CSV table of C-alpha atoms in Angstrom, one decimal:
chain,number,residue,atom,x,y,z
A,29,MET,CA,-9.3,1.2,29.5
A,30,PRO,CA,-7.9,3.4,26.6
A,31,LEU,CA,-9.8,3.6,23.3
A,32,ARG,CA,-8.5,1.2,20.6
A,33,ILE,CA,-8.7,2.1,16.8
A,34,ASN,CA,-8.7,-0.9,14.7
A,35,ILE,CA,-7.4,0.9,11.7
A,36,PRO,CA,-4.0,0.4,10.1
A,37,PRO,CA,-2.0,3.6,10.2
A,38,LEU,CA,-1.6,4.6,6.7
A,39,THR,CA,-5.3,4.0,6.3
A,40,ARG,CA,-6.0,6.3,9.3
A,41,ILE,CA,-3.8,9.2,7.9
A,42,LEU,CA,-5.5,8.8,4.4
A,43,LEU,CA,-8.9,9.5,6.0
A,44,VAL,CA,-7.7,12.3,8.0
A,45,VAL,CA,-6.2,14.0,5.0
A,46,LEU,CA,-9.4,13.2,2.9
A,47,VAL,CA,-11.6,15.0,5.5
A,48,ALA,CA,-9.1,17.8,6.1
A,49,LEU,CA,-8.7,18.6,2.3
A,50,SER,CA,-12.2,18.4,1.5
A,51,ILE,CA,-13.4,20.8,4.2
A,52,LEU,CA,-10.6,23.2,3.5
A,53,TYR,CA,-11.6,23.1,-0.3
A,54,ASN,CA,-15.2,23.8,0.4
A,55,ALA,CA,-14.7,26.3,3.0
A,56,ILE,CA,-12.3,28.3,0.8
A,57,ARG,CA,-14.7,28.0,-2.1
A,58,TYR,CA,-17.6,29.2,0.0
A,59,ARG,CA,-15.9,32.0,1.5
A,60,GLN,CA,-14.3,32.8,-1.8
A,61,TRP,CA,-11.0,33.8,0.0
A,62,ILE,CA,-8.8,32.4,-2.8
A,63,ASP,CA,-9.2,30.2,-5.8
A,64,SER,CA,-9.4,26.8,-4.0
A,65,VAL,CA,-9.6,25.0,-7.3
A,66,ALA,CA,-6.0,26.1,-8.3
A,67,TYR,CA,-4.3,25.3,-4.9
A,68,LEU,CA,-6.0,21.9,-4.2
A,69,ALA,CA,-7.8,20.6,-7.3
A,70,ILE,CA,-6.4,20.2,-10.9
A,71,GLU,CA,-7.3,23.0,-13.2
A,72,PRO,CA,-5.4,22.1,-16.6
A,73,GLN,CA,-4.5,25.8,-17.3
A,74,SER,CA,-2.7,26.3,-14.0
A,75,ALA,CA,-1.9,22.9,-12.9
A,76,LEU,CA,1.8,23.0,-13.6
A,77,ILE,CA,2.1,26.1,-11.3
A,78,TYR,CA,0.9,24.2,-8.4
A,79,PRO,CA,2.3,20.6,-9.2
A,80,TRP,CA,1.3,19.3,-5.8
A,81,VAL,CA,-2.5,19.2,-7.0
A,82,PHE,CA,-1.7,16.1,-8.9
A,83,LEU,CA,-1.6,14.2,-5.5
A,84,SER,CA,-4.0,16.4,-3.5
A,85,ALA,CA,-6.8,16.3,-6.0
A,86,ALA,CA,-7.4,12.5,-5.4
A,87,LEU,CA,-8.5,13.3,-1.9
A,88,VAL,CA,-10.7,16.4,-2.3
A,89,GLU,CA,-14.4,16.0,-2.6
A,90,GLN,CA,-17.0,18.5,-3.3
A,91,ASN,CA,-20.0,17.5,-1.6
A,92,ILE,CA,-20.9,15.3,1.5
A,93,VAL,CA,-22.4,12.4,-0.4
A,94,THR,CA,-19.2,11.7,-2.4
A,95,LEU,CA,-17.2,12.4,0.8
A,96,LEU,CA,-19.0,9.7,2.4
A,97,ILE,CA,-18.4,7.3,-0.3
A,98,ALA,CA,-14.8,8.1,-0.6
A,99,GLY,CA,-14.3,7.5,3.2
A,100,ALA,CA,-16.1,4.3,3.2
A,101,THR,CA,-14.0,3.1,0.3
A,102,ILE,CA,-10.8,4.1,2.1
A,103,LEU,CA,-11.8,2.8,5.5
A,104,TYR,CA,-13.1,-0.8,4.2
A,105,GLY,CA,-10.7,-0.9,1.2
A,106,GLY,CA,-7.6,0.4,2.9
A,107,LYS,CA,-8.0,-1.7,6.0
A,108,TYR,CA,-8.1,-4.9,3.8
A,109,LEU,CA,-5.4,-3.9,1.4
A,110,GLU,CA,-2.9,-2.6,3.9
A,111,ARG,CA,-3.1,-5.7,6.1
A,112,ALA,CA,-2.9,-8.0,3.0
A,113,TRP,CA,0.0,-6.1,1.4
A,114,SER,CA,1.9,-4.3,4.2
A,115,SER,CA,1.9,-0.6,4.6
A,116,ALA,CA,4.9,-0.1,2.4
A,117,GLU,CA,3.5,-1.8,-0.4
A,118,PHE,CA,0.0,-0.2,0.1
A,119,GLY,CA,1.7,3.0,0.0
A,120,LYS,CA,3.3,2.4,-3.3
A,121,PHE,CA,0.1,1.4,-4.8
A,122,LEU,CA,-1.7,4.6,-3.6
A,123,LEU,CA,0.9,6.8,-4.9
A,124,THR,CA,0.9,5.0,-8.3
A,125,VAL,CA,-3.0,5.0,-8.8
A,126,SER,CA,-3.3,8.6,-7.3
A,127,LEU,CA,-0.6,10.4,-9.3
A,128,ILE,CA,-0.6,8.7,-12.7
A,129,PRO,CA,-4.5,8.9,-13.5
A,130,ASN,CA,-4.5,12.5,-12.4
A,131,ILE,CA,-1.5,13.3,-14.9
A,132,LEU,CA,-3.0,11.5,-17.5
A,133,ALA,CA,-6.6,13.1,-17.1
A,134,TRP,CA,-4.9,16.5,-17.2
A,135,GLY,CA,-3.2,15.5,-20.5
A,136,VAL,CA,-6.5,14.3,-22.0
A,137,TYR,CA,-8.1,17.6,-21.3
A,138,LEU,CA,-5.1,19.5,-22.7
A,139,VAL,CA,-5.5,17.4,-25.9
A,140,LEU,CA,-9.3,18.1,-25.9
A,141,PHE,CA,-8.4,21.7,-26.1
A,142,ALA,CA,-5.8,21.4,-28.6
A,143,ILE,CA,-7.9,19.3,-31.0
A,144,ILE,CA,-11.2,21.1,-30.9
A,145,GLY,CA,-10.4,24.3,-29.1
A,146,ASP,CA,-13.0,23.9,-26.3
A,147,GLU,CA,-11.9,25.9,-23.3
A,148,LYS,CA,-13.5,23.4,-21.2
A,149,GLY,CA,-10.3,21.6,-21.6
A,150,LEU,CA,-8.5,24.4,-19.8
A,151,THR,CA,-11.0,25.2,-17.0
A,152,THR,CA,-12.4,21.7,-16.2
A,153,THR,CA,-12.0,21.0,-12.4
A,154,ILE,CA,-10.4,17.4,-12.0
A,155,ASN,CA,-10.6,16.1,-8.3
A,156,GLY,CA,-12.2,13.3,-6.5
A,157,SER,CA,-11.3,9.7,-5.5
A,158,ILE,CA,-12.9,7.9,-8.4
A,159,ALA,CA,-9.4,6.7,-9.6
A,160,LEU,CA,-8.8,5.2,-6.1
A,161,GLN,CA,-12.1,3.5,-6.1
A,162,ALA,CA,-11.6,2.0,-9.4
A,163,SER,CA,-8.0,0.9,-8.3
A,164,PHE,CA,-9.3,-0.8,-5.2
A,165,LEU,CA,-11.8,-2.7,-7.1
A,166,VAL,CA,-9.1,-4.1,-9.4
A,167,ALA,CA,-7.1,-5.1,-6.3
A,168,PHE,CA,-10.0,-6.9,-5.0
A,169,LYS,CA,-10.4,-8.5,-8.2
A,170,GLN,CA,-6.8,-9.9,-8.0
A,171,LEU,CA,-7.0,-10.8,-4.3
A,172,VAL,CA,-10.7,-12.3,-3.9
A,173,PRO,CA,-12.4,-12.6,-7.3
A,174,GLU,CA,-14.8,-15.4,-6.2
A,175,HIS,CA,-15.8,-13.6,-3.1
A,176,THR,CA,-19.6,-12.9,-3.1
A,177,VAL,CA,-20.8,-9.7,-1.7
A,178,THR,CA,-24.5,-9.9,-0.6
A,179,ILE,CA,-26.8,-6.7,-0.6
A,180,ALA,CA,-30.4,-6.3,0.6
A,181,ARG,CA,-30.4,-9.3,2.8
A,182,GLY,CA,-29.4,-11.6,0.0
A,183,PHE,CA,-31.8,-10.2,-2.8
A,184,ILE,CA,-28.7,-9.2,-4.8
A,185,LYS,CA,-25.4,-11.3,-5.0
A,186,ILE,CA,-22.4,-10.0,-6.9
A,187,ARG,CA,-18.9,-11.7,-7.1
A,188,VAL,CA,-16.0,-9.2,-6.6
A,189,LYS,CA,-14.6,-10.1,-9.9
A,190,HIS,CA,-17.6,-8.2,-11.6
A,191,PHE,CA,-17.3,-5.1,-9.8
A,192,PRO,CA,-14.6,-3.3,-12.0
A,193,ALA,CA,-16.8,-3.7,-15.1
A,194,ILE,CA,-19.9,-2.6,-13.4
A,195,PHE,CA,-18.2,0.4,-12.1
A,196,LEU,CA,-16.7,1.3,-15.6
A,197,VAL,CA,-20.1,0.9,-17.1
A,198,ALA,CA,-22.0,3.0,-14.5
A,199,ASN,CA,-19.4,5.8,-14.7
A,200,THR,CA,-19.4,5.7,-18.5
A,201,ILE,CA,-23.2,6.0,-18.6
A,202,SER,CA,-23.2,8.6,-16.1
A,203,GLY,CA,-20.5,10.6,-18.1
A,204,VAL,CA,-22.5,10.4,-21.5
A,205,VAL,CA,-25.9,11.0,-19.9
A,206,PHE,CA,-25.3,13.4,-16.9
A,207,GLY,CA,-22.1,15.1,-18.2
A,208,THR,CA,-20.0,13.7,-15.5
A,209,ASP,CA,-16.9,13.3,-17.9
A,210,THR,CA,-14.1,13.8,-15.3
A,211,ALA,CA,-15.4,10.7,-13.4
A,212,LEU,CA,-15.7,8.9,-16.7
A,213,VAL,CA,-12.0,9.7,-17.6
A,214,LEU,CA,-10.8,9.0,-14.0
A,215,ALA,CA,-12.5,5.6,-13.8
A,216,TRP,CA,-11.1,4.3,-17.0
A,217,LEU,CA,-7.6,5.6,-16.1
A,218,GLY,CA,-7.8,4.3,-12.7
A,219,ILE,CA,-8.7,0.8,-13.9
A,220,LEU,CA,-6.0,0.6,-16.5
A,221,THR,CA,-3.2,2.1,-14.3
A,222,SER,CA,-3.8,-0.1,-11.3
A,223,TRP,CA,-4.1,-3.2,-13.5
A,224,THR,CA,-0.9,-2.4,-15.4
A,225,TYR,CA,0.7,-1.8,-12.0
A,226,LEU,CA,-0.5,-5.0,-10.4
A,227,ARG,CA,-0.1,-7.1,-13.5
A,228,PHE,CA,3.4,-6.2,-14.6
A,229,TYR,CA,5.2,-4.4,-11.6
A,230,LYS,CA,4.1,-5.0,-8.1
A,231,ARG,CA,6.2,-7.7,-6.2
A,232,GLN,CA,3.8,-10.4,-5.0
A,233,PRO,CA,4.8,-12.7,-2.0
A,234,ASP,CA,5.3,-16.3,-3.1
A,235,LEU,CA,2.5,-18.0,-1.4
A,236,SER,CA,3.2,-21.2,-3.2
A,237,SER,CA,6.6,-21.8,-2.1
A,238,ALA,CA,7.9,-23.4,1.0
A,239,SER,CA,10.8,-21.0,1.2
A,240,THR,CA,11.1,-18.9,4.5
A,241,SER,CA,14.0,-16.7,3.4
A,242,GLY,CA,11.8,-13.7,2.9
A,243,ILE,CA,13.8,-12.9,-0.2
A,244,SER,CA,11.7,-14.7,-2.8
A,245,GLY,CA,8.9,-12.9,-4.5
A,246,ILE,CA,7.1,-12.6,-7.9
A,247,ARG,CA,7.1,-9.4,-10.1
A,248,GLY,CA,3.7,-8.9,-11.4
A,249,ASP,CA,0.8,-11.3,-11.7
A,250,ALA,CA,0.7,-13.4,-14.9
A,251,SER,CA,-2.2,-15.6,-13.8
A,252,GLU,CA,-4.8,-16.3,-16.6
A,253,THR,CA,-7.7,-15.4,-14.6
A,254,PHE,CA,-5.9,-11.7,-14.1
A,255,ALA,CA,-5.7,-11.1,-17.8
A,256,PHE,CA,-7.6,-7.9,-18.8
A,257,ALA,CA,-10.3,-10.0,-20.7
A,258,TYR,CA,-11.4,-11.6,-17.5
A,259,PHE,CA,-12.7,-8.2,-16.3
A,260,TRP,CA,-15.5,-8.7,-18.6
A,261,PRO,CA,-18.3,-11.2,-19.3
A,262,ASP,CA,-17.5,-14.4,-21.0
A,263,VAL,CA,-19.3,-13.5,-24.1
A,264,VAL,CA,-16.8,-10.7,-25.1
A,265,HIS,CA,-13.6,-12.5,-23.8
A,266,GLY,CA,-12.6,-13.3,-27.4
A,267,PRO,CA,-12.8,-9.6,-28.9
A,268,ILE,CA,-11.3,-8.1,-25.9
A,269,ALA,CA,-8.5,-10.6,-25.6
A,270,ALA,CA,-7.7,-10.2,-29.2
A,271,VAL,CA,-7.3,-6.3,-28.8
A,272,SER,CA,-5.4,-6.5,-25.6
A,273,ASP,CA,-3.1,-9.1,-26.7
A,274,SER,CA,-2.2,-6.9,-29.9
A,275,ILE,CA,-1.6,-4.0,-27.5
A,276,TYR,CA,0.7,-6.3,-25.4
A,277,ASN,CA,2.7,-7.7,-28.2
A,278,ALA,CA,3.3,-4.2,-29.6
A,279,LEU,CA,4.4,-2.9,-26.0
A,280,VAL,CA,6.6,-6.1,-25.9
A,281,ALA,CA,8.1,-5.4,-29.3
A,282,LEU,CA,8.9,-1.7,-28.3
A,283,ARG,CA,10.5,-3.1,-25.0
A,284,ILE,CA,8.1,-1.3,-22.9
A,285,CYS,CA,6.8,-4.6,-21.2
A,286,THR,CA,8.8,-7.7,-20.6
A,287,PRO,CA,6.9,-10.9,-21.9
A,288,PHE,CA,5.8,-13.6,-19.5
A,289,SER,CA,7.4,-16.9,-19.7
A,290,ALA,CA,5.5,-20.0,-19.5
A,291,GLU,CA,7.1,-20.5,-15.8
A,292,ASP,CA,5.7,-17.2,-14.8
A,293,VAL,CA,2.1,-18.1,-16.0
A,294,GLU,CA,2.3,-21.3,-14.1
A,295,THR,CA,3.6,-19.7,-10.9
A,296,SER,CA,1.0,-17.1,-11.0
A,297,ASN,CA,-1.8,-19.5,-11.3
A,298,GLU,CA,-0.4,-21.3,-8.4
A,299,GLN,CA,-0.3,-18.1,-6.6
A,300,ALA,CA,-4.0,-17.5,-7.4
A,301,MET,CA,-5.0,-20.8,-6.1
A,302,ALA,CA,-2.9,-20.2,-3.0
A,303,ARG,CA,-4.8,-17.0,-2.3
A,304,GLY,CA,-8.1,-18.8,-2.7
A,305,GLU,CA,-7.0,-21.6,-0.5
A,306,GLY,CA,-5.7,-19.3,2.2
A,307,GLY,CA,-9.1,-18.1,3.2
A,308,LEU,CA,-8.7,-14.5,3.0
A,309,PRO,CA,-11.1,-12.6,5.4
A,310,SER,CA,-14.3,-11.1,4.4
A,311,LEU,CA,-14.2,-7.7,2.7
A,312,LEU,CA,-16.6,-6.2,5.2
A,313,ASN,CA,-15.4,-8.0,8.3
A,314,GLN,CA,-11.6,-8.1,8.2
A,315,GLY,CA,-11.6,-9.4,11.8
A,316,GLY,CA,-13.8,-12.1,11.3
A,317,ARG,CA,-13.2,-15.8,10.3
A,318,ARG,CA,-14.8,-17.3,7.2
A,319,GLY,CA,-16.2,-20.8,7.4
A,320,GLY,CA,-14.4,-23.7,5.9
A,321,SER,CA,-17.1,-24.3,3.4
A,322,GLY,CA,-16.7,-20.8,2.2
A,323,LYS,CA,-12.9,-21.3,1.9
A,324,ARG,CA,-13.3,-24.5,-0.1
A,325,GLU,CA,-16.0,-23.2,-2.5
A,326,GLU,CA,-13.8,-20.2,-3.4
A,327,ALA,CA,-10.6,-22.2,-3.7
A,328,GLU,CA,-12.7,-24.8,-6.2
A,329,ARG,CA,-14.0,-21.9,-8.2
A,330,ARG,CA,-10.5,-20.3,-8.5
A,331,ARG,CA,-9.1,-23.7,-9.4
A,332,ALA,CA,-11.8,-24.4,-12.0
A,333,LEU,CA,-11.2,-20.9,-13.7
A,334,ALA,CA,-7.4,-21.6,-13.7
A,335,LEU,CA,-7.9,-25.0,-15.2
A,336,LYS,CA,-10.2,-23.6,-17.9
A,337,ALA,CA,-7.9,-20.8,-18.8
A,338,LEU,CA,-5.0,-23.5,-18.9
A,339,ASP,CA,-7.1,-25.7,-21.4
A,340,GLN,CA,-7.7,-22.7,-23.5
A,341,ARG,CA,-4.2,-21.9,-23.8
A,342,LEU,CA,-3.1,-25.5,-24.4
A,343,HIS,CA,-5.7,-25.8,-27.1
A,344,THR,CA,-4.5,-22.6,-28.8
A,345,ALA,CA,-0.9,-23.7,-28.7
A,346,THR,CA,-1.7,-27.2,-30.1
A,347,THR,CA,-3.8,-25.7,-32.8
A,348,ASN,CA,-1.1,-23.4,-33.9
A,349,LYS,CA,1.3,-26.5,-33.9
A,350,ALA,CA,-0.9,-28.5,-36.0
A,351,PRO,CA,0.7,-28.4,-39.4
A,352,THR,CA,4.0,-29.6,-37.9
A,353,ALA,CA,2.5,-32.1,-35.5
A,354,ALA,CA,4.5,-35.4,-34.9
A,355,ASN,CA,3.7,-38.9,-35.7
A,356,PRO,CA,0.0,-39.5,-34.8
A,357,GLY,CA,0.8,-43.0,-33.3
A,358,SER,CA,3.1,-41.2,-30.6
A,359,GLY,CA,0.5,-41.1,-28.0
A,360,PRO,CA,-3.0,-42.2,-27.2
A,361,SER,CA,-4.3,-39.1,-25.3
A,362,MET,CA,-6.3,-36.2,-26.6
A,363,LEU,CA,-4.4,-33.0,-27.4
A,364,GLY,CA,-5.4,-30.2,-25.2
A,365,GLU,CA,-6.8,-32.4,-22.2
A,366,THR,CA,-5.8,-31.4,-18.9
A,367,ASN,CA,-6.2,-33.8,-15.8
A,368,TYR,CA,-6.1,-32.3,-12.4
A,369,ASN,CA,-5.4,-34.3,-9.5
A,370,PRO,CA,-5.2,-32.3,-6.0
A,371,ASP,CA,-3.2,-35.0,-4.5
A,372,ASP,CA,-0.4,-34.5,-6.9
A,373,ARG,CA,0.3,-30.8,-6.4
A,374,GLU,CA,3.6,-31.6,-4.6
A,375,THR,CA,4.8,-33.4,-7.7
A,376,GLY,CA,3.6,-30.9,-10.5
A,377,GLY,CA,-0.1,-30.4,-10.1
A,378,ASP,CA,-1.8,-30.2,-13.4
A,379,SER,CA,-0.6,-32.8,-15.9
A,380,THR,CA,-1.0,-32.4,-19.8
A,381,ASN,CA,-1.1,-35.5,-21.8
């Protein structure tokens, strides 16, 4: 019976390239045949001479520990995302989150050299899969935010939606304390690049539509729970939302971003609920089936979050319109109140009185 490899094709290729480039990089560096940094990783002063390094650097690891971490990330994360999105869409995502963070990191170190004259800005080696790891966490935050990962036989339980913030904090502390500044820079750029791509550009299948034409699709993800503020604990949502909204409004004014309509937000919220109700497989067991109770719990958590975000948005809208409010006798209901009836989803879902 022939050996069956249960790994999607693009993920398989990615793993082979990761191992091959990492072995080649370290073999050349150990033997000192040529300058392996210049040919496979990014060295700001010579990167434009060897432009392919902006892609290859993302799959070059310098030691066995980081190689194993990168391999596990690509194996489990790649299997999940490639099956959820298709190989073509996964390939576009990989190209975006590999190339753009590396180019931006190269620019950061050149600016560092230009401002303070530190030669480190020209000779720092930029490589590794940190940006890819950060981007995969953002993708999981979008697809299965309420999924709970259990560690140490249930002693530690963490929901997927908290992983990006934990990853950023860990790399930021490491960069400041231990001097791993390239990991710090790549982690932040990976998070921001992947979130921007998924939020505004990636085509999402219309899970909430009954259409079977195959043509329908939604550009970006305008759901309330995928806003940048929701990557952080509740206590800091307000300040982060204020800053991110200001940046977003400036980008809209400059016509760099297209503003989301109310219909976009509503459709994306329905998409988020549909993903939760669809019973996506476990992160660590793509072939297994989740129990019905797990599906229902995740769907209910996602629905509660969407309704909470909708309440906040409606409350803000009605507060802004308060000075020009209509006759108070026009209706008996409370402003901003949201009534949700699961049985009415076919005729409109949430109703605001």
